[in-house]
CSV table of C-alpha atoms and ligand atoms in Angstrom, one decimal:
chain,number,residue,atom,x,y,z
A,1,UNK,CA,87.1,114.8,81.9
A,2,UNK,CA,84.7,112.7,84.0
A,3,UNK,CA,84.2,113.6,87.5
A,4,UNK,CA,86.1,111.3,89.8
A,5,UNK,CA,83.5,110.5,92.9
A,6,UNK,CA,83.4,108.7,95.9
A,7,UNK,CA,80.2,109.9,97.3
A,8,UNK,CA,77.8,107.8,95.0
A,9,UNK,CA,74.4,106.4,96.1
A,10,UNK,CA,72.7,103.2,95.5
A,11,UNK,CA,69.9,105.0,93.6
A,12,UNK,CA,72.2,107.0,91.0
A,13,UNK,CA,74.3,103.9,90.3
A,14,UNK,CA,70.7,101.8,89.9
A,15,UNK,CA,69.5,104.3,87.4
A,16,UNK,CA,72.5,104.0,85.4
A,17,UNK,CA,72.3,100.4,85.5
A,18,UNK,CA,68.6,100.5,84.0
A,19,UNK,CA,69.6,102.9,81.6
A,20,UNK,CA,68.1,101.3,77.9
A,21,UNK,CA,70.9,99.0,77.0
A,22,UNK,CA,72.3,101.0,74.4
A,23,UNK,CA,71.9,104.6,75.7
A,24,UNK,CA,73.8,102.9,78.2
A,25,UNK,CA,76.7,101.5,76.2
A,26,UNK,CA,76.8,104.9,74.6
A,27,UNK,CA,77.0,106.6,77.5
A,28,UNK,CA,80.2,104.3,78.8
A,29,UNK,CA,81.9,104.7,75.4
A,30,UNK,CA,82.1,108.1,75.8
A,31,UNK,CA,83.6,107.8,79.2
A,32,UNK,CA,85.8,105.3,78.1
A,33,UNK,CA,87.0,107.4,75.2
A,34,UNK,CA,87.8,110.4,77.4
A,35,UNK,CA,89.6,109.0,79.9
A,36,UNK,CA,91.6,105.8,78.3
A,37,UNK,CA,92.8,105.0,74.7
A,38,UNK,CA,90.1,103.9,72.9
A,39,UNK,CA,91.3,100.0,71.6
A,40,UNK,CA,93.9,99.5,73.9
A,41,UNK,CA,93.4,96.4,76.0
A,42,UNK,CA,95.7,95.4,78.8
A,43,UNK,CA,96.4,91.9,78.7
A,44,UNK,CA,97.0,89.9,81.7
A,45,UNK,CA,98.6,86.6,82.2
A,46,UNK,CA,97.3,84.0,85.1
A,47,UNK,CA,99.2,81.2,86.8
A,48,UNK,CA,98.1,79.0,89.6
A,49,UNK,CA,100.8,78.9,91.4
A,50,UNK,CA,99.0,76.9,94.6
A,51,UNK,CA,96.0,75.1,93.7
A,52,UNK,CA,93.2,73.4,95.2
A,53,UNK,CA,93.1,72.4,99.0
A,54,UNK,CA,91.9,75.8,99.9
A,55,UNK,CA,90.2,76.0,103.9
A,56,UNK,CA,87.6,78.7,102.6
A,57,UNK,CA,83.9,77.8,101.6
A,58,UNK,CA,83.5,80.2,98.6
A,59,UNK,CA,80.5,78.5,96.9
A,60,UNK,CA,81.7,79.2,93.6
A,61,UNK,CA,85.0,78.0,93.9
A,62,UNK,CA,86.6,74.9,92.4
A,63,UNK,CA,89.7,75.4,94.6
A,64,UNK,CA,87.7,74.9,97.9
A,65,UNK,CA,88.7,71.7,99.8
A,66,UNK,CA,85.5,71.0,101.0
A,67,UNK,CA,83.7,71.0,97.5
A,68,UNK,CA,84.5,67.4,95.0
A,69,UNK,CA,85.2,69.0,91.9
A,70,UNK,CA,88.5,67.0,90.8
A,71,UNK,CA,91.0,69.7,91.1
A,72,UNK,CA,94.4,68.3,91.7
A,73,UNK,CA,95.9,69.8,94.7
A,74,UNK,CA,99.3,71.1,93.7
A,75,UNK,CA,101.6,72.4,96.0
A,76,UNK,CA,103.5,75.6,95.6
A,77,UNK,CA,105.4,76.0,92.4
A,78,UNK,CA,109.2,76.8,92.4
A,79,UNK,CA,110.7,80.4,91.3
A,80,UNK,CA,112.3,78.9,88.0
A,81,UNK,CA,109.0,77.3,86.5
A,82,UNK,CA,107.2,80.7,87.5
A,83,UNK,CA,109.7,82.5,86.1
A,84,UNK,CA,109.6,80.5,82.7
A,85,UNK,CA,105.7,81.1,82.9
A,86,UNK,CA,106.4,84.7,82.8
A,87,UNK,CA,108.8,84.9,79.7
A,88,UNK,CA,106.4,82.9,78.0
A,89,UNK,CA,103.4,85.0,78.8
A,90,UNK,CA,105.8,87.8,78.2
A,91,UNK,CA,106.6,86.9,74.8
A,92,UNK,CA,102.9,86.2,73.8
A,93,UNK,CA,101.9,90.2,74.3
A,94,UNK,CA,101.3,90.2,78.2
A,95,UNK,CA,102.0,93.2,80.0
A,96,UNK,CA,100.9,91.8,83.5
A,97,UNK,CA,101.3,88.8,85.0
A,98,UNK,CA,99.3,87.6,87.9
A,99,UNK,CA,99.9,84.6,90.4
A,100,UNK,CA,97.4,82.8,92.2
A,101,UNK,CA,97.2,80.8,95.2
A,102,UNK,CA,94.4,78.6,96.4
A,103,UNK,CA,95.4,80.4,100.0
A,104,UNK,CA,92.2,81.9,102.9
A,105,UNK,CA,95.5,84.1,104.1
A,106,UNK,CA,99.1,84.4,103.5
A,107,UNK,CA,101.4,82.9,106.8
A,108,UNK,CA,104.5,84.4,107.5
A,109,UNK,CA,106.3,81.3,106.5
A,110,UNK,CA,108.6,79.6,103.7
A,111,UNK,CA,106.4,79.6,101.1
A,112,UNK,CA,105.6,83.5,101.4
A,113,UNK,CA,109.3,84.0,101.5
A,114,UNK,CA,109.4,82.1,97.9
A,115,UNK,CA,106.6,83.9,96.8
A,116,UNK,CA,108.5,87.1,97.4
A,117,UNK,CA,111.8,85.6,95.3
A,118,UNK,CA,109.0,85.0,92.6
A,119,UNK,CA,107.6,88.5,92.7
A,120,UNK,CA,111.3,89.9,92.6
A,121,UNK,CA,112.2,87.6,89.7
A,122,UNK,CA,109.1,88.2,87.7
A,123,UNK,CA,109.7,92.1,88.2
A,124,UNK,CA,113.0,91.7,86.5
A,125,UNK,CA,111.2,91.1,83.3
A,126,UNK,CA,110.1,94.0,83.3
A,127,UNK,CA,106.1,93.0,83.6
A,128,UNK,CA,103.7,94.5,86.0
A,129,UNK,CA,103.7,91.7,88.8
A,130,UNK,CA,100.4,90.9,90.5
A,131,UNK,CA,99.5,88.2,93.0
A,132,UNK,CA,96.0,87.1,94.8
A,133,UNK,CA,96.9,85.4,97.6
A,134,UNK,CA,93.7,85.7,99.8
A,135,UNK,CA,94.2,88.2,103.1
A,136,UNK,CA,97.1,89.9,104.0
A,137,UNK,CA,98.3,92.0,107.4
A,138,UNK,CA,99.9,95.6,106.8
A,139,UNK,CA,103.3,93.9,107.2
A,140,UNK,CA,103.2,91.2,104.5
A,141,UNK,CA,101.7,93.9,102.2
A,142,UNK,CA,104.4,96.1,102.6
A,143,UNK,CA,106.9,93.0,102.1
A,144,UNK,CA,105.2,92.1,98.7
A,145,UNK,CA,105.2,96.2,98.0
A,146,UNK,CA,109.0,96.3,98.8
A,147,UNK,CA,109.7,93.2,96.6
A,148,UNK,CA,108.4,95.3,93.6
A,149,UNK,CA,104.8,94.0,93.7
A,150,UNK,CA,102.5,96.0,91.3
A,151,UNK,CA,99.1,95.0,92.0
A,152,UNK,CA,97.4,93.1,94.4
A,153,UNK,CA,94.1,91.1,93.2
A,154,UNK,CA,91.2,90.8,96.1
A,155,UNK,CA,87.8,90.8,95.3
A,156,UNK,CA,84.8,92.0,97.4
A,157,UNK,CA,83.0,89.3,94.9
A,158,UNK,CA,79.5,90.3,95.7
A,159,UNK,CA,77.5,92.9,97.4
A,160,UNK,CA,77.6,93.2,101.3
A,161,UNK,CA,74.3,92.1,101.6
A,162,UNK,CA,74.7,88.9,99.5
A,163,UNK,CA,78.0,88.1,100.6
A,164,UNK,CA,77.1,85.6,103.4
A,165,UNK,CA,74.9,83.4,101.1
A,166,UNK,CA,78.3,82.6,99.1
A,167,UNK,CA,80.8,82.4,101.8
A,168,UNK,CA,81.1,82.3,105.5
A,169,UNK,CA,84.2,81.5,106.5
A,170,UNK,CA,85.6,85.0,106.1
A,171,UNK,CA,83.5,88.5,106.6
A,172,UNK,CA,83.0,91.7,104.0
A,173,UNK,CA,85.2,93.4,106.6
A,174,UNK,CA,87.6,91.0,106.4
A,175,UNK,CA,88.1,91.6,102.6
A,176,UNK,CA,88.0,95.2,102.8
A,177,UNK,CA,90.4,95.5,105.6
A,178,UNK,CA,93.3,93.5,103.2
A,179,UNK,CA,92.1,96.2,100.2
A,180,UNK,CA,92.9,98.8,102.6
A,181,UNK,CA,96.4,97.2,103.6
A,182,UNK,CA,97.3,96.8,100.3
A,183,UNK,CA,96.4,100.3,99.5
A,184,UNK,CA,98.5,101.7,102.6
A,185,UNK,CA,101.3,99.6,101.1
A,186,UNK,CA,101.6,101.6,97.8
A,187,UNK,CA,100.1,98.7,95.9
A,188,UNK,CA,98.2,99.1,93.1
A,189,UNK,CA,94.6,97.8,94.0
A,190,UNK,CA,92.6,95.0,91.8
A,191,UNK,CA,89.1,94.3,93.1
A,192,UNK,CA,85.8,93.5,91.7
A,193,UNK,CA,83.5,90.5,91.7
A,194,UNK,CA,81.4,87.8,89.8
A,195,UNK,CA,78.0,88.0,88.6
A,196,UNK,CA,75.6,85.2,88.8
A,197,UNK,CA,76.2,83.7,91.8
A,198,UNK,CA,72.4,84.3,92.5
A,199,UNK,CA,72.4,87.8,93.2
A,200,UNK,CA,70.0,90.5,92.6
A,201,UNK,CA,70.3,93.3,90.5
A,202,UNK,CA,70.0,95.6,93.7
A,203,UNK,CA,73.3,93.2,95.1
A,204,UNK,CA,75.1,94.2,91.8
A,205,UNK,CA,74.7,98.0,92.2
A,206,UNK,CA,75.5,97.1,95.9
A,207,UNK,CA,78.8,95.6,94.6
A,208,UNK,CA,79.6,98.4,92.5
A,209,UNK,CA,78.9,101.0,95.4
A,210,UNK,CA,81.3,99.7,97.3
A,211,UNK,CA,83.9,99.6,95.1
A,212,UNK,CA,83.0,102.8,93.9
A,213,UNK,CA,82.7,104.6,97.3
A,214,UNK,CA,86.3,102.9,98.2
A,215,UNK,CA,88.3,106.1,99.2
A,216,UNK,CA,90.3,105.7,96.1
A,217,UNK,CA,89.0,103.6,93.1
A,218,UNK,CA,90.5,100.2,92.6
A,219,UNK,CA,93.3,100.8,89.6
A,220,UNK,CA,91.5,97.6,87.9
A,221,UNK,CA,87.9,96.2,88.5
A,222,UNK,CA,88.0,92.7,87.1
A,223,UNK,CA,83.9,91.6,86.3
A,224,UNK,CA,84.0,88.0,86.4
A,225,UNK,CA,80.6,85.9,85.2
A,226,UNK,CA,80.5,82.9,86.8
A,227,UNK,CA,82.0,79.6,85.8
A,228,UNK,CA,79.8,76.8,86.9
A,229,UNK,CA,81.9,74.1,88.3
A,230,UNK,CA,80.2,70.7,88.9
A,231,UNK,CA,80.4,69.9,92.8
A,232,UNK,CA,80.4,73.3,93.8
A,233,UNK,CA,77.4,74.7,95.6
A,234,UNK,CA,76.6,76.8,92.8
A,235,UNK,CA,77.7,74.3,89.8
A,236,UNK,CA,73.9,74.3,88.5
A,237,UNK,CA,73.8,77.8,88.0
A,238,UNK,CA,72.3,79.1,84.9
A,239,UNK,CA,74.9,81.2,82.7
A,240,UNK,CA,74.5,85.1,83.1
A,241,UNK,CA,72.3,86.9,80.0
A,242,UNK,CA,75.1,88.3,78.1
A,243,UNK,CA,73.2,91.8,78.2
A,244,UNK,CA,73.5,91.8,82.3
A,245,UNK,CA,77.3,91.7,81.9
A,246,UNK,CA,77.6,94.2,79.3
A,247,UNK,CA,75.1,96.4,81.7
A,248,UNK,CA,77.6,95.6,84.5
A,249,UNK,CA,80.7,97.0,82.8
A,250,UNK,CA,79.0,99.8,81.6
A,251,UNK,CA,78.1,100.9,84.9
A,252,UNK,CA,81.5,100.4,86.6
A,253,UNK,CA,82.9,102.4,83.8
A,254,UNK,CA,80.6,105.5,84.5
A,255,UNK,CA,80.9,105.1,88.3
A,256,UNK,CA,84.6,104.5,88.3
A,257,UNK,CA,86.0,106.3,84.9
A,258,UNK,CA,89.7,106.2,85.3
A,259,UNK,CA,89.8,102.2,86.5
A,260,UNK,CA,90.7,99.4,83.9
A,261,UNK,CA,87.5,97.3,83.5
A,262,UNK,CA,88.6,93.5,83.3
A,263,UNK,CA,86.4,91.4,81.3
A,264,UNK,CA,87.3,88.3,83.3
A,265,UNK,CA,86.2,84.7,83.6
A,266,UNK,CA,83.8,83.7,81.7
A,267,UNK,CA,84.9,84.6,78.6
A,268,UNK,CA,84.9,81.2,76.6
A,269,UNK,CA,80.8,81.2,76.6
A,270,UNK,CA,81.2,84.7,74.6
A,271,UNK,CA,80.9,85.4,70.9
A,272,UNK,CA,83.5,87.7,69.5
A,273,UNK,CA,80.4,90.0,69.1
A,274,UNK,CA,79.6,89.4,72.2
A,275,UNK,CA,83.3,90.6,73.4
A,276,UNK,CA,83.2,93.7,71.1
A,277,UNK,CA,80.1,95.1,73.0
A,278,UNK,CA,81.8,94.5,76.2
A,279,UNK,CA,84.7,96.4,75.0
A,280,UNK,CA,82.7,99.0,73.6
A,281,UNK,CA,80.9,99.4,76.9
A,282,UNK,CA,84.5,100.2,78.4
A,283,UNK,CA,86.1,96.9,79.2
A,284,UNK,CA,89.7,97.2,78.2
A,285,UNK,CA,91.9,94.6,80.1
A,286,UNK,CA,91.3,90.8,79.8
A,287,UNK,CA,93.0,87.7,81.0
A,288,UNK,CA,94.5,85.8,78.0
A,289,UNK,CA,95.8,82.5,77.7
A,290,UNK,CA,94.2,78.9,77.5
A,291,UNK,CA,93.7,78.8,81.0
A,292,UNK,CA,92.4,81.0,83.8
A,293,UNK,CA,93.4,79.2,87.4
A,294,UNK,CA,91.8,76.0,86.8
A,295,UNK,CA,89.0,76.3,84.4
A,296,UNK,CA,89.7,76.9,80.6
A,297,UNK,CA,89.7,80.5,78.7
A,298,UNK,CA,90.2,81.1,75.3
A,299,UNK,CA,92.9,80.3,73.1
A,300,UNK,CA,95.7,82.8,73.5
A,301,UNK,CA,95.3,82.5,69.0
A,302,UNK,CA,91.8,82.9,69.5
A,303,UNK,CA,91.8,86.0,71.7
A,304,UNK,CA,94.9,87.6,68.9
A,305,UNK,CA,92.7,87.0,66.0
A,306,UNK,CA,89.9,89.1,68.0
A,307,UNK,CA,92.1,92.0,68.4
A,308,UNK,CA,93.0,91.8,64.8
A,309,UNK,CA,89.5,91.8,63.9
A,310,UNK,CA,88.6,94.5,66.4
A,311,UNK,CA,91.1,96.8,65.8
A,312,UNK,CA,92.5,96.5,69.5
A,313,UNK,CA,96.0,96.9,70.4
A,314,UNK,CA,97.4,95.4,74.1
A,315,UNK,CA,98.5,97.8,76.6
A,316,UNK,CA,102.3,98.5,77.1
A,317,UNK,CA,103.3,97.6,80.9
A,318,UNK,CA,103.7,100.9,83.1
A,319,UNK,CA,101.8,102.9,81.2
A,320,UNK,CA,100.2,103.8,84.4
A,321,UNK,CA,103.5,104.4,86.8
A,322,UNK,CA,106.2,102.2,88.1
A,323,UNK,CA,105.7,100.0,91.3
A,324,UNK,CA,106.8,101.6,94.7
A,325,UNK,CA,110.3,100.0,94.7
A,326,UNK,CA,110.8,101.0,90.8
A,327,UNK,CA,109.8,104.7,91.7
A,328,UNK,CA,112.3,105.0,95.0
A,329,UNK,CA,114.8,103.7,92.6
A,330,UNK,CA,114.1,106.1,90.2
A,331,UNK,CA,114.0,108.6,93.3
A,332,UNK,CA,117.4,108.1,94.1
A,333,UNK,CA,119.0,108.0,90.9
A,334,UNK,CA,121.5,111.2,89.9
A,335,UNK,CA,120.1,113.4,87.4
B,1,SAM,N1,92.2,82.2,97.3
B,1,SAM,C1,92.7,83.9,96.8
B,1,SAM,C2,91.2,84.7,97.2
B,1,SAM,O1,90.2,84.2,97.4
B,1,SAM,O2,91.6,86.0,97.3
B,1,SAM,C3,92.8,84.3,94.9
B,1,SAM,C4,92.5,83.1,94.2
B,1,SAM,S1,90.7,83.5,94.0
B,1,SAM,C5,90.5,81.9,93.0
B,1,SAM,C6,90.4,84.7,93.2
B,1,SAM,C7,89.1,85.2,92.8
B,1,SAM,O3,88.6,84.0,91.6
B,1,SAM,C8,87.8,84.9,93.5
B,1,SAM,O4,87.6,86.3,94.4
B,1,SAM,C9,86.7,84.8,92.6
B,1,SAM,O5,86.3,86.3,92.4
B,1,SAM,C10,87.6,84.3,91.4
B,1,SAM,N2,86.7,82.8,91.0
B,1,SAM,C11,87.1,81.9,91.7
B,1,SAM,N3,86.3,81.0,91.4
B,1,SAM,C12,85.5,81.2,90.1
B,1,SAM,C13,84.5,80.9,89.2
B,1,SAM,N4,83.9,79.6,89.3
B,1,SAM,N5,84.2,81.7,88.6
B,1,SAM,C14,84.6,83.2,88.4
B,1,SAM,N6,85.2,83.5,89.1
B,1,SAM,C15,85.9,82.7,89.8
B,2,DTB,C1,89.9,87.5,89.4
B,2,DTB,O1,88.9,88.5,89.5
B,2,DTB,N1,89.3,86.5,88.2
B,2,DTB,C2,90.6,85.6,87.9
B,2,DTB,C3,91.5,86.2,88.9
B,2,DTB,N2,91.1,87.4,89.9
B,2,DTB,C4,92.4,85.6,89.9
B,2,DTB,C5,90.4,84.0,88.5
B,2,DTB,C6,89.1,83.7,88.2
B,2,DTB,C7,89.2,82.3,88.2
B,2,DTB,C8,88.1,81.1,87.6
B,2,DTB,C9,88.3,79.8,88.0
B,2,DTB,C10,89.1,79.4,87.7
B,2,DTB,O2,89.8,79.3,87.1
B,2,DTB,O3,89.4,78.4,88.8
B,3,SF4,FE1,90.0,79.9,98.7
B,3,SF4,FE2,90.1,81.9,96.8
B,3,SF4,FE3,89.2,79.8,96.2
B,3,SF4,FE4,87.8,81.1,97.9
B,3,SF4,S1,88.3,81.8,95.9
B,3,SF4,S2,87.9,79.3,98.0
B,3,SF4,S3,89.5,81.8,99.0
B,3,SF4,S4,90.6,80.3,96.3
């Protein structure tokens, strides 16, 4: 068993990150095999329930209102349409359904009431329900938990030092506060970041340090590579070399041994063999479906062919435990 630590130093993580690539992958694969079912990969489906028009200035994001990216603003979807999409995702083998909204933060209004109804409805399908809606208060996190929300995605995105180069309309501490509110509400935490934002290796190590030294490791750690979108300030950034992505995944696997590491945005630019190396290095979760929120992702059938070729198996829902409201229901059931 790997030791679960929350007292990593920057130097220790940097030493891991800088190991010769194949030794690093081997070390990560050993941790992965000890802590997870090797070859089992969680399939998450992603749906943008409210698109574009966001007030934040995240320099990578096509949904920020201030950048001219061609993304069409779409109001919050109807509950029935969301449920239909979740049913399709389940039929395709997804065990987690993640609903994303281009909001800076959740407001206590009828839109949030509708999201609560979406969470309840998707929860009925026995899928792990996830949301990513921006900043949350403790009360909002409680409401989501009570509705049966399984996980909440809120990325730290980059290191604390690099953060203000990318986003100025909220702080790193705002992000960490929301993560703490989510954790206190008993919701599974999904938090990671993006590489390719113009950060240094030290920033990448710094981001992993933040995540690995949280009081509890996030249950999921998405590693996104920037999908450069024309019109955003980072639209002309170069593609991240694939070995750097592998390094990031392997280091995340070693410093957070029990977390799911998600090979997230950017897969469309990776070959099957490059993705295979990511799985070898400890990635055990993907977003499947031909669209992420607004940008393209590999076709579902292409991914299933990859699963076949690499001998990967989709992970069942709730393999790591039930959401809070189901736990309560089970505790109150007579024996
Ligand atoms: N508005 C909410 C928020 O910011 O938390 C939820 C949606 S937001 C689009 C979710 C995450 O998507 C961001 O934190 C970022 O990590 C990722 N993301 C957005 N645009 C991206 C891009 N062009 N390439 C890679 N990842 C991106
Ligand atoms: C995460 O870390 N990556 C996903 C999910 N969480 C919400 C989003 C990726 C978005 C990529 C850009 C787009 O499609 O708009
Ligand atoms: Fe808005 Fe989220 Fe995009 Fe930032 S990442 S602009 S908060 S939708």
